[in-house]
mmCIF file of C-alpha atoms in Angstrom:
data_model
loop_
_atom_site.group_PDB
_atom_site.id
_atom_site.type_symbol
_atom_site.label_atom_id
_atom_site.label_comp_id
_atom_site.label_asym_id
_atom_site.label_seq_id
_atom_site.Cartn_x
_atom_site.Cartn_y
_atom_site.Cartn_z
ATOM 1 C CA GLY O 249 9.512 38.135 83.711
ATOM 2 C CA ALA O 250 12.169 35.704 84.770
ATOM 3 C CA VAL O 251 14.516 34.318 82.138
ATOM 4 C CA VAL O 252 16.067 30.868 82.128
ATOM 5 C CA SER O 253 18.473 29.823 79.411
ATOM 6 C CA GLN O 254 19.734 26.427 78.341
ATOM 7 C CA HIS O 255 22.726 25.498 76.279
ATOM 8 C CA PRO O 256 22.962 23.881 73.853
ATOM 9 C CA SER O 257 19.497 24.033 72.341
ATOM 10 C CA ARG O 258 20.173 21.012 70.186
ATOM 11 C CA VAL O 259 22.906 18.379 70.243
ATOM 12 C CA ILE O 260 23.660 15.249 68.277
ATOM 13 C CA CYS O 261 26.176 12.850 69.726
ATOM 14 C CA LYS O 262 27.396 9.329 69.117
ATOM 15 C CA SER O 263 26.461 6.432 71.316
ATOM 16 C CA GLY O 264 28.833 6.061 74.262
ATOM 17 C CA THR O 265 29.801 9.712 74.517
ATOM 18 C CA SER O 266 28.801 12.168 77.234
ATOM 19 C CA VAL O 267 26.854 15.378 76.826
ATOM 20 C CA LYS O 268 26.656 18.313 79.223
ATOM 21 C CA ILE O 269 23.620 20.601 79.301
ATOM 22 C CA GLU O 270 23.729 23.943 81.101
ATOM 23 C CA CYS O 271 20.784 25.703 82.708
ATOM 24 C CA ARG O 272 21.149 29.309 83.807
ATOM 25 C CA SER O 273 18.819 31.723 85.547
ATOM 26 C CA LEU O 274 19.731 35.029 83.903
ATOM 27 C CA ASP O 275 18.007 37.635 86.048
ATOM 28 C CA PHE O 276 17.399 35.934 89.375
ATOM 29 C CA GLN O 277 19.053 33.568 91.799
ATOM 30 C CA ALA O 278 17.686 30.062 91.979
ATOM 31 C CA THR O 279 18.480 27.937 94.993
ATOM 32 C CA THR O 280 16.466 25.152 93.432
ATOM 33 C CA MET O 281 16.393 23.962 89.852
ATOM 34 C CA PHE O 282 14.615 20.985 88.378
ATOM 35 C CA TRP O 283 15.430 18.745 85.422
ATOM 36 C CA TYR O 284 12.763 17.173 83.258
ATOM 37 C CA ARG O 285 12.664 14.912 80.249
ATOM 38 C CA GLN O 286 9.876 14.835 77.698
ATOM 39 C CA PHE O 287 9.341 12.274 74.956
ATOM 40 C CA PRO O 288 7.187 13.159 71.935
ATOM 41 C CA LYS O 289 3.504 13.561 72.753
ATOM 42 C CA GLN O 290 4.117 12.653 76.378
ATOM 43 C CA SER O 291 3.992 14.584 79.622
ATOM 44 C CA LEU O 292 6.969 16.161 81.320
ATOM 45 C CA MET O 293 8.776 13.696 83.530
ATOM 46 C CA LEU O 294 10.680 15.061 86.512
ATOM 47 C CA MET O 295 14.150 13.558 86.673
ATOM 48 C CA ALA O 296 15.727 15.314 89.630
ATOM 49 C CA THR O 297 15.674 18.280 91.977
ATOM 50 C CA SER O 298 18.890 20.235 92.191
ATOM 51 C CA ASN O 299 19.712 22.413 95.206
ATOM 52 C CA GLU O 300 22.646 24.792 95.167
ATOM 53 C CA GLY O 301 25.584 23.424 97.091
ATOM 54 C CA SER O 302 24.124 20.014 97.789
ATOM 55 C CA LYS O 303 23.559 16.712 96.044
ATOM 56 C CA ALA O 304 20.646 16.385 93.685
ATOM 57 C CA THR O 305 17.607 14.347 94.610
ATOM 58 C CA TYR O 306 16.663 11.906 91.880
ATOM 59 C CA GLU O 307 13.219 10.566 91.114
ATOM 60 C CA GLN O 308 12.604 6.865 91.301
ATOM 61 C CA GLY O 309 13.907 5.063 88.254
ATOM 62 C CA VAL O 310 16.378 7.779 87.234
ATOM 63 C CA GLU O 311 19.982 6.558 87.323
ATOM 64 C CA LYS O 312 22.047 9.083 89.239
ATOM 65 C CA ASP O 313 25.314 7.705 87.854
ATOM 66 C CA LYS O 314 24.069 8.185 84.319
ATOM 67 C CA PHE O 315 22.515 11.610 84.744
ATOM 68 C CA LEU O 316 25.010 13.672 86.708
ATOM 69 C CA ILE O 317 23.682 16.933 88.099
ATOM 70 C CA ASN O 318 25.772 19.733 89.521
ATOM 71 C CA HIS O 319 24.382 22.969 90.972
ATOM 72 C CA ALA O 320 27.537 24.865 91.782
ATOM 73 C CA SER O 321 26.115 28.374 91.923
ATOM 74 C CA LEU O 322 22.824 30.182 92.425
ATOM 75 C CA THR O 323 22.452 30.722 88.693
ATOM 76 C CA LEU O 324 23.839 27.559 87.118
ATOM 77 C CA SER O 325 22.918 23.889 87.131
ATOM 78 C CA THR O 326 24.317 21.318 84.738
ATOM 79 C CA LEU O 327 23.069 17.926 83.631
ATOM 80 C CA THR O 328 25.581 15.511 82.137
ATOM 81 C CA VAL O 329 24.257 12.493 80.288
ATOM 82 C CA THR O 330 27.062 9.959 80.543
ATOM 83 C CA SER O 331 27.621 7.143 78.062
ATOM 84 C CA ALA O 332 24.588 8.215 76.086
ATOM 85 C CA HIS O 333 22.558 5.657 74.174
ATOM 86 C CA PRO O 334 19.856 6.115 71.532
ATOM 87 C CA GLU O 335 17.143 5.563 74.145
ATOM 88 C CA ASP O 336 18.413 8.695 75.919
ATOM 89 C CA SER O 337 17.338 10.777 72.924
ATOM 90 C CA SER O 338 14.746 13.173 74.279
ATOM 91 C CA PHE O 339 13.870 16.776 75.032
ATOM 92 C CA TYR O 340 15.581 17.822 78.274
ATOM 93 C CA ILE O 341 14.150 20.855 80.050
ATOM 94 C CA CYS O 342 15.232 22.606 83.219
ATOM 95 C CA SER O 343 13.223 24.891 85.431
ATOM 96 C CA ALA O 344 14.377 27.349 88.063
ATOM 97 C CA ARG O 345 12.551 28.359 91.193
ATOM 98 C CA ARG O 346 12.182 32.097 91.734
ATOM 99 C CA LEU O 347 11.108 33.617 95.047
ATOM 100 C CA ALA O 348 10.177 37.280 94.709
ATOM 101 C CA GLY O 349 7.432 39.620 95.792
ATOM 102 C CA GLY O 350 5.662 36.974 97.822
ATOM 103 C CA LEU O 351 5.476 34.694 94.799
ATOM 104 C CA ASP O 352 7.117 31.284 94.495
ATOM 105 C CA GLU O 353 7.188 30.394 90.820
ATOM 106 C CA GLN O 354 9.103 28.121 88.497
ATOM 107 C CA TYR O 355 10.304 29.182 85.090
ATOM 108 C CA PHE O 356 11.367 26.798 82.377
ATOM 109 C CA GLY O 357 14.336 27.019 80.075
ATOM 110 C CA PRO O 358 13.806 26.582 76.340
ATOM 111 C CA GLY O 359 14.945 22.961 76.418
ATOM 112 C CA THR O 360 17.713 20.912 74.840
ATOM 113 C CA ARG O 361 16.907 18.382 72.175
ATOM 114 C CA LEU O 362 19.343 15.472 72.420
ATOM 115 C CA THR O 363 19.744 12.954 69.643
ATOM 116 C CA VAL O 364 22.046 10.005 70.199
ATOM 117 C CA THR O 365 23.080 8.147 67.054
ATOM 118 C CA GLN G 258 -7.215 8.833 91.403
ATOM 119 C CA LYS G 259 -4.588 10.999 89.752
ATOM 120 C CA GLU G 260 -3.155 13.773 91.851
ATOM 121 C CA VAL G 261 -3.911 16.427 89.212
ATOM 122 C CA GLU G 262 -6.557 15.865 86.568
ATOM 123 C CA GLN G 263 -7.441 17.896 83.525
ATOM 124 C CA ASN G 264 -9.944 17.440 80.760
ATOM 125 C CA SER G 265 -7.694 15.960 78.135
ATOM 126 C CA GLY G 266 -9.627 17.552 75.302
ATOM 127 C CA PRO G 267 -8.941 18.402 72.609
ATOM 128 C CA LEU G 268 -10.900 21.609 73.028
ATOM 129 C CA SER G 269 -11.794 23.749 70.048
ATOM 130 C CA VAL G 270 -13.228 27.248 70.250
ATOM 131 C CA PRO G 271 -13.825 29.873 67.571
ATOM 132 C CA GLU G 272 -11.690 32.977 67.478
ATOM 133 C CA GLY G 273 -12.975 35.607 69.871
ATOM 134 C CA ALA G 274 -14.728 33.132 72.157
ATOM 135 C CA ILE G 275 -13.928 32.303 75.762
ATOM 136 C CA ALA G 276 -11.927 29.133 76.317
ATOM 137 C CA SER G 277 -12.452 27.436 79.672
ATOM 138 C CA LEU G 278 -9.889 24.984 80.987
ATOM 139 C CA ASN G 279 -10.469 22.973 84.129
ATOM 140 C CA CYS G 280 -8.296 21.171 86.639
ATOM 141 C CA THR G 281 -8.975 19.248 89.844
ATOM 142 C CA TYR G 282 -6.473 18.074 92.422
ATOM 143 C CA SER G 283 -6.607 15.474 95.144
ATOM 144 C CA ASP G 284 -4.339 16.911 97.849
ATOM 145 C CA ARG G 285 -6.439 19.168 100.069
ATOM 146 C CA GLY G 286 -3.299 20.648 101.624
ATOM 147 C CA SER G 287 -1.975 22.067 98.337
ATOM 148 C CA GLN G 288 -1.419 25.820 98.406
ATOM 149 C CA SER G 289 0.253 26.732 95.099
ATOM 150 C CA PHE G 290 -1.293 26.378 91.664
ATOM 151 C CA PHE G 291 -0.029 27.259 88.208
ATOM 152 C CA TRP G 292 -1.078 27.325 84.592
ATOM 153 C CA TYR G 293 1.527 26.795 81.900
ATOM 154 C CA ARG G 294 1.194 26.970 78.136
ATOM 155 C CA GLN G 295 3.250 24.660 75.960
ATOM 156 C CA TYR G 296 3.465 25.033 72.213
ATOM 157 C CA SER G 297 4.364 21.937 70.224
ATOM 158 C CA GLY G 298 8.095 21.286 70.393
ATOM 159 C CA LYS G 299 8.687 24.039 72.940
ATOM 160 C CA SER G 300 9.090 24.184 76.696
ATOM 161 C CA PRO G 301 6.294 25.257 79.067
ATOM 162 C CA GLU G 302 5.707 28.955 79.654
ATOM 163 C CA LEU G 303 4.217 30.223 82.909
ATOM 164 C CA ILE G 304 0.915 32.039 82.355
ATOM 165 C CA MET G 305 -0.402 32.430 85.874
ATOM 166 C CA SER G 306 0.159 31.464 89.458
ATOM 167 C CA ILE G 307 -2.622 31.517 92.045
ATOM 168 C CA TYR G 308 -2.489 30.853 95.758
ATOM 169 C CA SER G 309 -5.756 32.242 97.234
ATOM 170 C CA ASN G 310 -9.395 31.417 96.646
ATOM 171 C CA GLY G 311 -11.086 33.568 94.049
ATOM 172 C CA ASP G 312 -10.141 35.044 90.723
ATOM 173 C CA LYS G 313 -6.853 36.402 89.478
ATOM 174 C CA GLU G 314 -6.787 38.300 86.220
ATOM 175 C CA ASP G 315 -3.880 39.087 83.910
ATOM 176 C CA GLY G 316 -4.807 40.522 80.557
ATOM 177 C CA ARG G 317 -7.024 38.070 78.709
ATOM 178 C CA PHE G 318 -6.361 35.329 81.247
ATOM 179 C CA THR G 319 -8.274 34.706 84.464
ATOM 180 C CA ALA G 320 -7.382 31.951 86.892
ATOM 181 C CA GLN G 321 -9.994 30.802 89.388
ATOM 182 C CA LEU G 322 -9.266 28.809 92.526
ATOM 183 C CA ASN G 323 -11.714 27.059 94.822
ATOM 184 C CA LYS G 324 -9.843 25.156 97.502
ATOM 185 C CA ALA G 325 -13.006 23.769 99.085
ATOM 186 C CA SER G 326 -13.886 22.088 95.802
ATOM 187 C CA GLN G 327 -10.218 21.403 94.979
ATOM 188 C CA TYR G 328 -10.691 23.000 91.624
ATOM 189 C CA VAL G 329 -8.671 25.484 89.587
ATOM 190 C CA SER G 330 -9.599 26.836 86.180
ATOM 191 C CA LEU G 331 -8.235 29.107 83.485
ATOM 192 C CA LEU G 332 -10.398 31.309 81.297
ATOM 193 C CA ILE G 333 -9.016 32.809 78.118
ATOM 194 C CA ARG G 334 -11.097 35.684 76.817
ATOM 195 C CA ASP G 335 -11.121 36.816 73.194
ATOM 196 C CA SER G 336 -9.286 33.652 72.177
ATOM 197 C CA GLN G 337 -6.814 34.018 69.318
ATOM 198 C CA PRO G 338 -5.354 31.395 66.976
ATOM 199 C CA SER G 339 -2.007 32.066 68.654
ATOM 200 C CA ASP G 340 -3.505 30.701 71.891
ATOM 201 C CA SER G 341 -3.638 27.246 70.287
ATOM 202 C CA ALA G 342 -1.384 25.128 72.491
ATOM 203 C CA THR G 343 -1.431 22.573 75.279
ATOM 204 C CA TYR G 344 -2.312 24.056 78.656
ATOM 205 C CA LEU G 345 -0.819 22.404 81.706
ATOM 206 C CA CYS G 346 -2.229 22.694 85.195
ATOM 207 C CA ALA G 347 0.446 22.276 87.859
ATOM 208 C CA VAL G 348 0.159 21.957 91.620
ATOM 209 C CA ILE G 349 2.743 21.903 94.384
ATOM 210 C CA LEU G 350 1.553 19.121 96.633
ATOM 211 C CA SER G 351 1.858 19.514 100.384
ATOM 212 C CA GLY G 352 4.911 17.773 101.752
ATOM 213 C CA SER G 353 6.738 17.948 98.440
ATOM 214 C CA ALA G 354 10.103 19.632 97.920
ATOM 215 C CA ARG G 355 8.384 22.270 95.761
ATOM 216 C CA GLN G 356 8.193 19.959 92.743
ATOM 217 C CA LEU G 357 5.394 20.676 90.317
ATOM 218 C CA THR G 358 2.871 17.901 89.761
ATOM 219 C CA PHE G 359 1.335 18.318 86.324
ATOM 220 C CA GLY G 360 -1.965 17.330 84.861
ATOM 221 C CA SER G 361 -1.915 15.576 81.509
ATOM 222 C CA GLY G 362 -2.677 18.839 79.718
ATOM 223 C CA THR G 363 -5.547 20.121 77.609
ATOM 224 C CA GLN G 364 -4.936 20.738 73.936
ATOM 225 C CA LEU G 365 -6.680 23.917 72.831
ATOM 226 C CA THR G 366 -7.313 24.865 69.226
ATOM 227 C CA VAL G 367 -8.680 28.295 68.387
ATOM 228 C CA LEU G 368 -10.298 28.258 64.979
ATOM 229 C CA PRO G 369 -9.952 31.390 62.832
#
């Protein structure tokens, strides 16, 4: 199966600081990666679509200047939460799109739990 | 009408039984359908993808797709307590940039 990693798995930061989360596809190339946020007992919420070498496409209501996304290579996308506030505390999950063997599937990373104090 | 709808459950089945999870979608042009499993506090894990009408089997899991009825289901045979999780139906809607549209999920509990 396809493997997607995220780093860090858990981070605690102070209000006003920035946090960078990395998402890597370990055994396949991903031209497209997606970033989600999930609050407790709620559904996944898509934040943005990240295409390698181009600007990310953000969903309505997601501040692009606050959530900076960079997809510099076919195996790495990063999400930077700038000037984090307690309301940004959430579970951030990436997924990577894999095209192989006639299949077009998306695999999720293990997630990053962000706590802003 | 929601784009992807699932029975919210919760659904409880005894160990060894068949668990049946259902999903309907509104976009008749959709071509790609997925089932994910999400344990509490974890990220979703892909169980099955299905693109053509009919059944697709993988181990104890069988996905069924009926595009005419806009219906996709997941059967879990010989259910185990470790199958207890939330099951998410996901669809790639036509005209989308390959984003997954999720149902609200069905919480399954397999009772030992």
